[in-house]
């Protein structure tokens, strides 16, 4: 009896409830993509049919491609432009963010100084101040100084929500690194630069890659700031999709664009899962 | 005797300067951009906007007009309702999922990819999925017609574009449950199972273990993840804009409408709205953290 209750209290396998729950979660997360894919290949899909009444295949003589995909690859949809913009902005933001966060994370993980807790709190403030407040306030300034609707403006503004994440990830990496190896190298006669290039950087690299991927991901996901500061002149994948579905309906072409916007996320998921250890996210906020 | 001391001091000062030199880039970006945005937002909401030819600083009339209107409080209630309900649901679902994820099961690797998918893709995708699933002509409505519950799309219970906000809440939960799960899963991996084992050996059942051992251990993760998603939910614009029920709108949508108004004097009113959002969010999150800190002190952890 006692051993039985011990076993149920400390089971390392799934209970029946957990099995069902995991299946439901899978359905909740992936399920909605099924009608999306179907919609993108439909020609006519009237209510209440569970499957399209007319597939694009039956209309092949009229269109070479499914309507949705024909639209997606045509220049009218601006998908190509939005993809390039998203990638470009994400890359530049990641590089800048990395360059300014690396030294700061180094100091934060190794030094103590008066006011450090306040400093750390200020660094994570952008996470808890509503994006709408920052976006609209900056829009007024950026219009005034001519940065609204420019790449520079959007890249600058993307730094605000990405810095807190980058700092957190890099600080965790530096803390895990320890100082021993660098000191060893110093004792063996290496100078500051040799230590930097031959000891610190190689050990830091996996963490830096993880931080960079995560920053890129956050940047490509940002809607509100891009929408406000892009002024409609610069479209990215999130803002493109927003304008397509803002009417509250979803036609075949919108379904196609939704799928396209999903693809970078899937690619990043496959890459990050290899580079980012889940433990890296364990560092609590504000402590 | 003094020479080594000054040398020591100089070295110390050099190190301090070098340390701050490394911190300054991030500090400058955040202070100028983020701090500057906040200061200018407050200044404008108090009537300082010389570029519109308005300078009546300090002028509390914009706040007075905003807070004096009943519609502001209804919008605030709506904003908080969407934010709190979805944060709560995402938290509960995230805890259950994280607890399942630390166990062993076939297909776990697959699930590690699967549950993170919503984290990787923009909110707008989530909104599109809500439209195709929950709309009046959507899959749920077709499913109900298929099993014969309804005969016309108009009979489908309205989920989107109502003030109950189930469409908005579903999108937030879909997108944020993975975030909560990821944070808690990381914490659970970090603390290991020794304390749970000890509790089980001492005769605790699984509920006692959860509430008295596991929950206090994952509490920092719970606080940090809910802070972040709650703050996001208060300031989010796109989901309430597309899936919301129209007047009264949530505060970010109202701010957006003020800014797009042809009458630019309303922009200062919009700025007052934005500042109100930040103040209210800040106040709530601050009290939340303070409460948590008090709890931590009470249990003697910090």
Coordinates of C-alpha atoms in Angstrom, one line a residue:
Chain A
X1 CA 0.0 0.0 0.0
X2 CA 2.7 2.5 1.0
X3 CA 4.8 1.5 -1.9
X4 CA 1.9 1.8 -4.2
X5 CA 1.1 5.4 -3.2
X6 CA 4.8 6.2 -3.3
X7 CA 4.9 5.1 -6.9
X8 CA 1.8 7.1 -7.9
X9 CA 3.2 10.1 -6.2
X10 CA 6.5 10.0 -8.0
X11 CA 5.7 8.5 -11.4
X12 CA 8.1 9.4 -14.2
X13 CA 5.7 8.2 -16.8
X14 CA 2.6 9.9 -18.1
X15 CA -0.7 9.5 -16.3
X16 CA -3.8 8.8 -18.5
X17 CA -4.9 12.4 -18.0
X18 CA -1.5 13.7 -19.2
X19 CA -1.7 11.5 -22.3
X20 CA -5.1 12.9 -23.2
X21 CA -3.9 16.4 -22.4
X22 CA -0.9 16.1 -24.7
X23 CA -3.0 14.9 -27.5
X24 CA -5.5 17.7 -27.0
X25 CA -2.6 20.2 -27.0
X26 CA -1.3 18.8 -30.2
X27 CA -4.7 19.2 -31.7
X28 CA -5.0 22.7 -30.4
X29 CA -1.7 23.8 -31.8
X30 CA -1.6 22.0 -35.1
X31 CA -5.3 21.4 -35.8
X32 CA -6.0 24.9 -37.2
X33 CA -3.3 24.5 -39.9
X34 CA -5.3 21.7 -41.6
X35 CA -8.2 23.9 -42.9
X36 CA -5.6 26.6 -43.7
X37 CA -3.7 24.2 -46.0
X38 CA -7.0 23.0 -47.5
X39 CA -8.2 26.6 -48.0
X40 CA -5.0 27.5 -49.9
X41 CA -5.7 24.7 -52.4
X42 CA -9.4 25.4 -52.7
X43 CA -11.1 27.1 -55.7
X44 CA -14.5 27.3 -54.1
X45 CA -15.3 26.3 -50.5
X46 CA -18.8 27.2 -49.6
X47 CA -20.5 26.8 -46.2
X48 CA -21.3 24.1 -44.8
X49 CA -19.0 21.8 -46.8
X50 CA -16.3 20.2 -44.8
X51 CA -14.1 20.0 -47.9
X52 CA -13.9 22.5 -50.8
X53 CA -16.7 22.1 -53.4
X54 CA -14.2 22.9 -56.2
X55 CA -10.5 22.2 -55.8
X56 CA -8.1 24.1 -57.9
X57 CA -7.2 20.9 -59.7
X58 CA -10.6 20.9 -61.4
X59 CA -10.0 24.4 -62.6
X60 CA -6.6 23.6 -63.9
X61 CA -7.3 24.9 -67.4
X62 CA -8.1 28.3 -66.0
X63 CA -5.1 28.7 -63.6
X64 CA -1.8 26.9 -63.8
X65 CA -1.3 27.1 -60.0
X66 CA -3.8 27.1 -57.1
X67 CA -5.2 30.6 -56.9
X68 CA -3.7 31.2 -53.5
X69 CA -0.2 30.2 -54.6
X70 CA -0.5 32.0 -57.9
X71 CA -1.3 35.1 -55.9
X72 CA 1.5 34.5 -53.4
X73 CA 4.2 34.4 -56.0
X74 CA 2.9 37.3 -58.0
X75 CA 4.4 40.7 -57.3
X76 CA 0.9 42.1 -56.4
X77 CA 0.9 40.2 -53.1
X78 CA 4.2 41.8 -52.1
X79 CA 5.1 38.5 -50.3
X80 CA 8.6 38.5 -51.8
X81 CA 9.2 42.1 -50.8
X82 CA 7.9 41.5 -47.3
X83 CA 10.1 38.3 -46.9
X84 CA 13.2 40.2 -47.9
X85 CA 12.4 43.1 -45.6
X86 CA 11.7 40.8 -42.7
X87 CA 15.0 38.9 -43.2
X88 CA 17.0 42.1 -43.8
X89 CA 15.6 43.9 -40.7
X90 CA 16.0 40.8 -38.6
X91 CA 19.6 40.3 -39.6
X92 CA 20.7 43.9 -39.0
X93 CA 18.9 44.1 -35.7
X94 CA 20.5 40.9 -34.6
X95 CA 24.0 42.1 -35.5
X96 CA 23.6 45.4 -33.8
X97 CA 21.9 43.9 -30.7
X98 CA 24.7 41.3 -30.4
X99 CA 27.4 44.0 -30.7
X100 CA 26.0 46.1 -27.9
X101 CA 24.8 43.4 -25.6
X102 CA 27.9 41.2 -25.6
X103 CA 30.1 43.6 -23.6
X104 CA 27.2 44.5 -21.3
X105 CA 26.4 40.8 -20.6
X106 CA 30.0 40.2 -19.8
X107 CA 30.1 42.9 -17.2
X108 CA 26.7 42.0 -15.7
X109 CA 27.6 38.4 -15.2
X110 CA 31.0 39.1 -13.6
X111 CA 31.1 42.4 -11.9
X112 CA 29.3 43.8 -9.0
X113 CA 28.8 47.5 -8.7
X114 CA 26.5 49.9 -6.8
X115 CA 23.1 50.1 -8.5
X116 CA 23.4 46.8 -10.3
X117 CA 20.0 45.5 -9.4
X118 CA 18.4 48.8 -10.5
X119 CA 20.4 48.6 -13.7
X120 CA 19.2 45.1 -14.4
X121 CA 15.7 46.1 -13.7
X122 CA 15.9 48.9 -16.2
X123 CA 17.3 46.5 -18.8
X124 CA 14.2 44.3 -18.6
X125 CA 11.7 47.3 -18.4
X126 CA 10.9 47.1 -22.2
X127 CA 9.4 43.7 -21.6
X128 CA 6.7 45.1 -19.3
X129 CA 5.9 48.5 -20.8
X130 CA 3.2 48.0 -23.4
X131 CA 4.4 48.1 -26.9
X132 CA 1.6 50.4 -28.0
X133 CA 2.9 53.0 -25.6
X134 CA 6.4 52.9 -26.9
X135 CA 5.3 52.6 -30.6
X136 CA 3.0 55.5 -30.6
X137 CA 5.3 57.8 -28.6
X138 CA 8.2 57.0 -30.9
X139 CA 6.1 57.4 -34.0
X140 CA 5.6 61.1 -33.1
X141 CA 9.3 61.7 -32.7
X142 CA 10.3 59.7 -35.7
X143 CA 7.9 61.5 -38.0
X144 CA 9.4 64.7 -36.7
X145 CA 13.0 63.7 -37.4
X146 CA 12.2 61.9 -40.6
X147 CA 12.8 58.3 -39.5
X148 CA 9.2 57.1 -39.8
X149 CA 8.8 54.8 -42.7
X150 CA 12.5 54.1 -43.1
X151 CA 14.5 51.0 -42.6
X152 CA 16.7 52.8 -40.1
X153 CA 13.7 53.8 -38.0
X154 CA 12.4 50.2 -37.9
X155 CA 15.7 48.7 -37.1
X156 CA 16.3 51.2 -34.3
X157 CA 12.9 50.5 -32.8
X158 CA 13.3 46.7 -33.0
X159 CA 16.3 47.0 -30.6
X160 CA 14.0 48.0 -27.7
X161 CA 12.2 44.6 -27.3
X162 CA 15.1 42.5 -28.4
X163 CA 17.8 43.9 -26.0
X164 CA 16.2 42.4 -22.8
X165 CA 16.1 38.9 -24.4
X166 CA 19.6 39.1 -25.8
X167 CA 21.0 40.4 -22.5
X168 CA 19.3 37.6 -20.5
X169 CA 20.5 34.8 -22.8
X170 CA 24.1 36.1 -23.0
X171 CA 24.3 36.7 -19.3
X172 CA 23.3 33.1 -18.7
X173 CA 26.0 32.0 -21.2
X174 CA 28.7 34.0 -19.5
X175 CA 27.7 32.8 -16.0
X176 CA 27.9 29.2 -17.2
X177 CA 31.3 29.9 -18.7
X178 CA 33.2 30.7 -15.5
X179 CA 36.5 32.5 -15.4
X180 CA 38.9 29.6 -14.9
X181 CA 39.8 28.9 -18.5
X182 CA 40.6 32.6 -19.2
X183 CA 42.7 32.8 -16.1
X184 CA 44.5 29.6 -17.0
X185 CA 45.4 31.1 -20.4
X186 CA 46.5 34.4 -18.8
X187 CA 48.8 32.4 -16.4
X188 CA 50.2 30.6 -19.4
X189 CA 51.2 33.9 -20.9
X190 CA 48.3 34.7 -23.3
X191 CA 47.5 38.4 -23.8
X192 CA 44.1 39.9 -23.6
X193 CA 43.4 39.5 -27.3
X194 CA 44.6 35.9 -27.5
X195 CA 42.4 35.1 -24.5
X196 CA 39.5 36.7 -26.3
X197 CA 39.9 35.0 -29.6
X198 CA 41.3 31.7 -28.6
X199 CA 39.5 31.0 -25.3
X200 CA 36.5 33.1 -24.7
X201 CA 34.9 33.3 -28.1
X202 CA 35.0 29.6 -29.0
X203 CA 33.5 28.7 -25.7
X204 CA 30.9 31.5 -26.0
X205 CA 29.9 30.7 -29.6
X206 CA 27.0 28.2 -29.0
X207 CA 25.4 30.7 -26.6
X208 CA 26.0 33.6 -29.0
X209 CA 24.4 31.6 -31.8
X210 CA 21.4 30.8 -29.6
X211 CA 21.0 34.5 -28.6
X212 CA 21.3 35.6 -32.2
X213 CA 18.7 33.1 -33.4
X214 CA 16.3 34.1 -30.6
X215 CA 16.8 37.8 -31.4
X216 CA 16.2 37.2 -35.0
X217 CA 13.1 35.4 -34.1
X218 CA 11.7 38.1 -31.9
X219 CA 12.5 40.7 -34.5
X220 CA 10.6 38.8 -37.3
X221 CA 7.6 38.4 -35.0
X222 CA 7.3 42.1 -34.1
X223 CA 4.1 43.5 -35.5
X224 CA 3.0 46.6 -33.7
X225 CA 6.3 48.6 -33.8
X226 CA 6.8 47.8 -37.4
X227 CA 3.2 48.6 -38.3
X228 CA 3.4 52.0 -36.5
X229 CA 6.8 53.1 -37.6
X230 CA 6.8 51.5 -41.1
X231 CA 3.9 53.8 -41.9
X232 CA 2.7 51.3 -44.6
X233 CA 5.8 52.1 -46.6
X234 CA 7.8 49.1 -45.4
X235 CA 5.9 45.8 -45.3
X236 CA 7.2 42.8 -43.3
X237 CA 5.6 39.4 -43.1
X238 CA 3.5 40.2 -40.0
X239 CA 2.3 43.6 -41.3
X240 CA 1.5 42.1 -44.7
X241 CA -0.7 39.4 -43.2
X242 CA -2.3 41.9 -40.9
X243 CA -3.5 44.1 -43.8
X244 CA -4.7 40.9 -45.5
X245 CA -6.9 39.7 -42.7
X246 CA -7.8 43.0 -41.0
X247 CA -11.3 42.7 -42.6
X248 CA -11.9 39.6 -40.4
X249 CA -12.3 37.1 -43.3
X250 CA -9.8 34.7 -44.8
X251 CA -9.9 33.9 -48.5
X252 CA -7.7 31.5 -50.4
X253 CA -5.0 34.1 -51.0
X254 CA -4.9 35.1 -47.3
X255 CA -4.5 31.4 -46.4
X256 CA -1.6 31.2 -48.8
X257 CA 0.1 34.2 -47.2
X258 CA -0.6 32.9 -43.7
X259 CA 1.3 29.7 -44.6
X260 CA 4.2 31.7 -46.1
X261 CA 4.4 33.7 -42.9
X262 CA 4.5 30.5 -40.9
X263 CA 7.5 29.0 -42.8
X264 CA 10.3 31.1 -41.4
X265 CA 9.1 30.2 -37.9
X266 CA 9.2 26.5 -38.7
X267 CA 12.7 26.8 -40.1
X268 CA 13.9 28.7 -37.0
X269 CA 12.2 26.2 -34.8
X270 CA 14.2 23.4 -36.4
X271 CA 17.4 25.3 -36.0
X272 CA 16.9 26.7 -32.5
X273 CA 15.9 23.4 -31.1
X274 CA 19.4 22.2 -31.9
X275 CA 21.2 25.3 -30.5
X276 CA 19.1 26.6 -27.6
X277 CA 19.1 24.5 -24.4
X278 CA 15.7 24.8 -22.7
X279 CA 17.5 25.5 -19.4
X280 CA 18.6 28.8 -20.8
X281 CA 15.1 30.1 -20.3
X282 CA 15.0 29.2 -16.6
X283 CA 16.5 32.4 -15.3
X284 CA 13.6 34.2 -13.5
X285 CA 12.6 37.8 -14.2
X286 CA 13.6 40.4 -11.6
X287 CA 15.7 38.1 -9.5
Chain B
X1 CA 54.2 54.1 0.8
X2 CA 51.9 56.4 -1.1
X3 CA 53.1 55.4 -4.6
X4 CA 51.7 51.8 -4.6
X5 CA 48.5 53.2 -3.2
X6 CA 47.9 55.7 -6.0
X7 CA 48.9 53.1 -8.5
X8 CA 46.4 50.7 -7.0
X9 CA 43.7 53.5 -7.2
X10 CA 44.6 54.3 -10.8
X11 CA 44.3 50.7 -11.7
X12 CA 41.0 50.5 -9.9
X13 CA 39.7 53.6 -11.7
X14 CA 40.8 52.2 -15.1
X15 CA 38.9 49.1 -14.4
X16 CA 35.8 51.0 -13.4
X17 CA 36.0 53.1 -16.6
X18 CA 36.5 50.0 -18.7
X19 CA 33.5 48.4 -17.0
X20 CA 31.2 51.3 -17.7
X21 CA 32.5 51.6 -21.3
X22 CA 31.1 48.1 -21.8
X23 CA 27.8 48.9 -20.3
X24 CA 27.3 52.3 -22.0
X25 CA 26.2 51.1 -25.5
X26 CA 23.2 49.2 -24.2
X27 CA 22.5 51.9 -21.7
X28 CA 22.5 54.7 -24.3
X29 CA 20.2 52.8 -26.7
X30 CA 17.7 52.1 -24.0
X31 CA 17.8 55.5 -22.3
X32 CA 17.6 57.5 -25.5
X33 CA 15.0 55.3 -27.3
X34 CA 13.0 53.8 -24.5
X35 CA 13.4 56.4 -21.8
X36 CA 13.1 59.2 -24.4
X37 CA 9.9 57.7 -25.7
X38 CA 8.4 57.5 -22.3
X39 CA 9.4 61.0 -21.3
X40 CA 8.1 62.5 -24.6
X41 CA 4.9 60.6 -24.3
X42 CA 4.3 62.0 -20.8
X43 CA 5.2 65.5 -21.9
X44 CA 2.9 65.4 -24.9
X45 CA 0.0 64.0 -22.9
X46 CA 0.5 67.0 -20.6
X47 CA 0.2 69.4 -23.5
X48 CA 3.8 69.8 -24.8
X49 CA 3.7 69.5 -28.5
X50 CA 5.3 72.6 -30.1
X51 CA 5.3 70.9 -33.5
X52 CA 1.6 71.0 -33.6
X53 CA 1.7 74.6 -32.3
X54 CA 0.4 73.3 -28.9
X55 CA 2.3 74.2 -25.8
X56 CA 0.2 74.5 -22.7
X57 CA 2.5 72.4 -20.4
X58 CA 1.6 71.3 -17.8
X59 CA -2.0 70.8 -18.8
X60 CA -4.0 68.0 -17.3
X61 CA -7.1 68.6 -19.4
X62 CA -6.3 65.7 -21.8
X63 CA -6.2 63.3 -18.9
X64 CA -9.2 64.9 -17.4
X65 CA -11.2 64.5 -20.6
X66 CA -10.1 60.9 -21.0
X67 CA -10.6 59.8 -17.4
X68 CA -13.8 61.8 -17.1
X69 CA -15.4 59.7 -19.9
X70 CA -17.3 56.6 -19.0
X71 CA -16.2 54.9 -22.2
X72 CA -12.5 55.0 -21.0
X73 CA -13.3 53.0 -17.9
X74 CA -15.3 50.5 -20.0
X75 CA -12.4 50.2 -22.4
X76 CA -10.0 49.7 -19.5
X77 CA -12.2 47.0 -18.0
X78 CA -12.3 45.2 -21.4
X79 CA -8.5 45.5 -21.8
X80 CA -7.9 44.1 -18.3
X81 CA -10.5 41.4 -18.8
X82 CA -8.9 40.0 -22.0
X83 CA -5.4 40.3 -20.4
X84 CA -6.3 38.6 -17.1
X85 CA -8.4 35.8 -18.5
X86 CA -6.0 34.8 -21.2
X87 CA -3.0 35.0 -18.8
X88 CA -4.8 32.8 -16.3
X89 CA -5.8 30.2 -18.8
X90 CA -2.3 30.2 -20.4
X91 CA -0.7 29.8 -17.0
X92 CA -2.9 26.8 -16.0
X93 CA -2.4 25.1 -19.4
X94 CA 1.3 25.9 -19.3
X95 CA 1.8 24.4 -15.9
X96 CA 0.0 21.1 -16.8
X97 CA 2.0 20.9 -20.1
X98 CA 5.3 21.6 -18.4
X99 CA 4.7 18.9 -15.8
X100 CA 3.9 16.4 -18.6
X101 CA 6.9 17.4 -20.6
X102 CA 9.4 16.6 -17.8
X103 CA 8.1 13.0 -17.8
X104 CA 9.3 10.3 -20.1
X105 CA 7.1 9.2 -23.0
X106 CA 7.5 8.0 -26.6
X107 CA 7.5 10.9 -29.0
X108 CA 8.9 13.4 -26.5
X109 CA 11.4 14.8 -29.0
X110 CA 8.6 15.4 -31.4
X111 CA 6.6 17.2 -28.7
X112 CA 9.6 19.4 -27.9
X113 CA 9.3 20.8 -31.4
X114 CA 5.5 20.8 -31.5
X115 CA 4.7 22.8 -28.4
X116 CA 7.1 25.5 -29.4
X117 CA 5.6 26.2 -32.8
X118 CA 3.3 29.0 -31.8
X119 CA 6.2 30.7 -30.0
X120 CA 8.0 31.0 -33.3
X121 CA 5.3 32.5 -35.5
X122 CA 3.7 36.0 -35.4
X123 CA 0.5 36.8 -33.6
X124 CA -1.1 37.6 -36.9
X125 CA -0.8 34.0 -37.9
X126 CA -2.7 33.1 -34.7
X127 CA -5.4 35.6 -35.7
X128 CA -5.7 34.1 -39.2
X129 CA -6.1 30.7 -37.6
X130 CA -8.8 32.0 -35.2
X131 CA -10.7 33.4 -38.2
X132 CA -10.6 30.2 -40.1
X133 CA -11.6 28.1 -37.1
X134 CA -13.9 30.2 -35.1
X135 CA -15.5 32.6 -37.7
X136 CA -19.2 32.2 -38.6
X137 CA -18.2 30.5 -41.8
X138 CA -15.3 28.7 -40.1
X139 CA -14.5 25.1 -39.4
X140 CA -16.3 24.9 -36.0
X141 CA -19.4 26.2 -37.6
X142 CA -19.1 23.7 -40.5
X143 CA -18.5 21.0 -38.0
X144 CA -21.7 21.9 -36.1
X145 CA -23.6 22.0 -39.3
X146 CA -22.1 18.6 -40.2
X147 CA -23.5 17.0 -37.1
X148 CA -26.8 18.8 -37.6
X149 CA -26.7 21.2 -34.8
X150 CA -27.2 24.3 -36.9
X151 CA -28.6 24.9 -40.4
X152 CA -27.2 28.3 -41.2
X153 CA -24.0 30.2 -40.5
X154 CA -26.0 32.8 -38.7
X155 CA -27.1 30.3 -36.1
X156 CA -23.5 29.7 -35.1
X157 CA -22.8 31.2 -31.7
X158 CA -20.8 34.3 -32.3
X159 CA -17.3 33.8 -31.0
X160 CA -15.4 36.5 -32.9
X161 CA -16.3 40.2 -32.8
X162 CA -18.0 40.1 -29.5
X163 CA -17.0 41.7 -26.2
X164 CA -16.8 38.3 -24.5
X165 CA -13.6 38.2 -26.5
X166 CA -13.2 34.4 -26.8
X167 CA -11.5 34.8 -30.2
X168 CA -8.9 37.2 -28.7
X169 CA -8.4 35.0 -25.6
X170 CA -8.0 31.9 -27.8
X171 CA -5.3 33.5 -29.8
X172 CA -3.4 34.7 -26.7
X173 CA -3.7 31.3 -25.1
X174 CA -2.6 29.6 -28.3
X175 CA 0.5 31.8 -28.6
X176 CA 1.4 32.1 -24.9
X177 CA 0.9 28.7 -23.4
X178 CA 4.1 27.6 -25.1
X179 CA 6.0 30.6 -23.6
X180 CA 4.8 29.7 -20.0
X181 CA 5.6 26.0 -20.7
X182 CA 9.1 26.7 -21.9
X183 CA 9.9 28.9 -18.9
X184 CA 8.5 26.4 -16.4
X185 CA 10.0 23.4 -18.2
X186 CA 13.4 25.1 -18.0
X187 CA 12.9 25.7 -14.2
X188 CA 11.8 22.1 -13.6
X189 CA 14.8 20.8 -15.5
X190 CA 17.0 23.0 -13.4
X191 CA 15.7 22.0 -9.9
X192 CA 15.6 18.3 -10.7
X193 CA 13.5 15.8 -8.9
X194 CA 15.4 15.2 -5.6
X195 CA 13.1 17.3 -3.4
X196 CA 10.0 15.7 -4.9
X197 CA 11.6 12.3 -4.2
X198 CA 12.3 13.3 -0.6
X199 CA 8.7 14.4 -0.2
X200 CA 7.4 11.1 -1.6
X201 CA 9.7 9.1 0.7
X202 CA 8.3 11.2 3.6
X203 CA 4.8 10.0 2.5
X204 CA 3.4 13.0 0.6
X205 CA 0.8 12.2 -2.0
X206 CA 1.0 13.7 -5.5
X207 CA -1.2 16.7 -4.7
X208 CA 0.8 17.5 -1.6
X209 CA 4.0 17.2 -3.7
X210 CA 2.6 19.5 -6.3
X211 CA 1.3 22.2 -4.0
X212 CA 4.0 22.1 -1.3
X213 CA 7.1 21.2 -3.2
X214 CA 6.8 21.7 -7.0
X215 CA 4.7 24.9 -7.0
X216 CA 7.0 26.9 -4.7
X217 CA 9.9 25.8 -6.8
X218 CA 8.5 27.0 -10.1
X219 CA 6.9 30.1 -8.7
X220 CA 9.7 32.5 -9.9
X221 CA 9.1 31.1 -13.4
X222 CA 5.4 31.5 -13.1
X223 CA 5.8 35.1 -12.0
X224 CA 8.3 36.0 -14.7
X225 CA 6.3 34.4 -17.6
X226 CA 3.0 35.8 -16.5
X227 CA 4.4 39.3 -16.0
X228 CA 5.7 39.3 -19.6
X229 CA 2.5 37.9 -21.2
X230 CA 0.2 40.0 -19.1
X231 CA 2.1 43.2 -20.1
X232 CA 2.0 42.1 -23.7
X233 CA -1.8 41.4 -23.6
X234 CA -2.5 44.9 -22.1
X235 CA -0.6 46.6 -24.9
X236 CA -1.6 44.3 -27.8
X237 CA -3.4 46.0 -30.7
X238 CA -3.8 43.6 -33.6
X239 CA -6.0 40.8 -32.0
X240 CA -8.5 43.2 -30.4
X241 CA -8.5 45.3 -33.6
X242 CA -9.4 42.4 -35.9
X243 CA -11.3 40.0 -33.6
X244 CA -12.7 42.5 -31.1
X245 CA -16.4 43.6 -30.8
X246 CA -16.0 47.2 -31.8
X247 CA -17.0 50.0 -29.5
X248 CA -16.0 50.1 -26.7
X249 CA -12.5 49.0 -27.9
X250 CA -9.5 48.1 -25.9
X251 CA -7.2 51.0 -24.9
X252 CA -4.5 50.3 -27.5
X253 CA -7.1 50.3 -30.3
X254 CA -8.6 53.5 -28.9
X255 CA -5.2 55.1 -28.9
X256 CA -4.7 54.0 -32.5
X257 CA -8.0 55.5 -33.5
X258 CA -7.1 58.9 -31.9
X259 CA -3.9 58.9 -33.8
X260 CA -5.5 58.2 -37.1
X261 CA -8.1 60.9 -36.6
X262 CA -8.0 63.7 -39.1
X263 CA -8.3 66.1 -36.2
X264 CA -4.7 66.2 -34.9
X265 CA -5.6 67.8 -31.6
X266 CA -6.9 64.3 -30.7
X267 CA -3.3 63.1 -31.0
X268 CA -2.6 64.5 -27.5
X269 CA -5.7 62.7 -26.3
X270 CA -4.2 59.6 -27.8
X271 CA -0.9 60.2 -26.1
X272 CA -2.8 60.5 -22.8
X273 CA -4.4 57.1 -23.6
X274 CA -1.0 55.6 -24.2
X275 CA 0.4 57.0 -21.0
X276 CA -2.6 55.7 -19.1
X277 CA -2.0 52.2 -20.5
X278 CA 1.7 52.4 -19.4
X279 CA 0.7 53.8 -15.9
X280 CA -1.9 51.2 -15.3
X281 CA 0.2 48.3 -16.6
X282 CA 3.1 49.5 -14.5
X283 CA 1.0 49.9 -11.4
X284 CA -0.5 46.4 -11.7
X285 CA 2.9 44.7 -12.5
X286 CA 4.6 46.6 -9.7
X287 CA 2.1 45.5 -7.1
X288 CA 2.2 42.0 -8.5
X289 CA 6.0 41.9 -8.1
X290 CA 5.8 43.5 -4.6
X291 CA 3.3 40.9 -3.5
X292 CA 5.5 38.1 -4.8
X293 CA 8.6 39.6 -3.0
X294 CA 6.6 39.8 0.2
X295 CA 5.7 36.1 -0.2
X296 CA 9.4 35.2 -0.9
X297 CA 10.4 37.0 2.3
X298 CA 7.7 35.3 4.3
X299 CA 8.9 31.9 3.3
X300 CA 12.4 33.1 3.9
X301 CA 13.8 32.6 0.4
X302 CA 15.1 36.0 -0.3

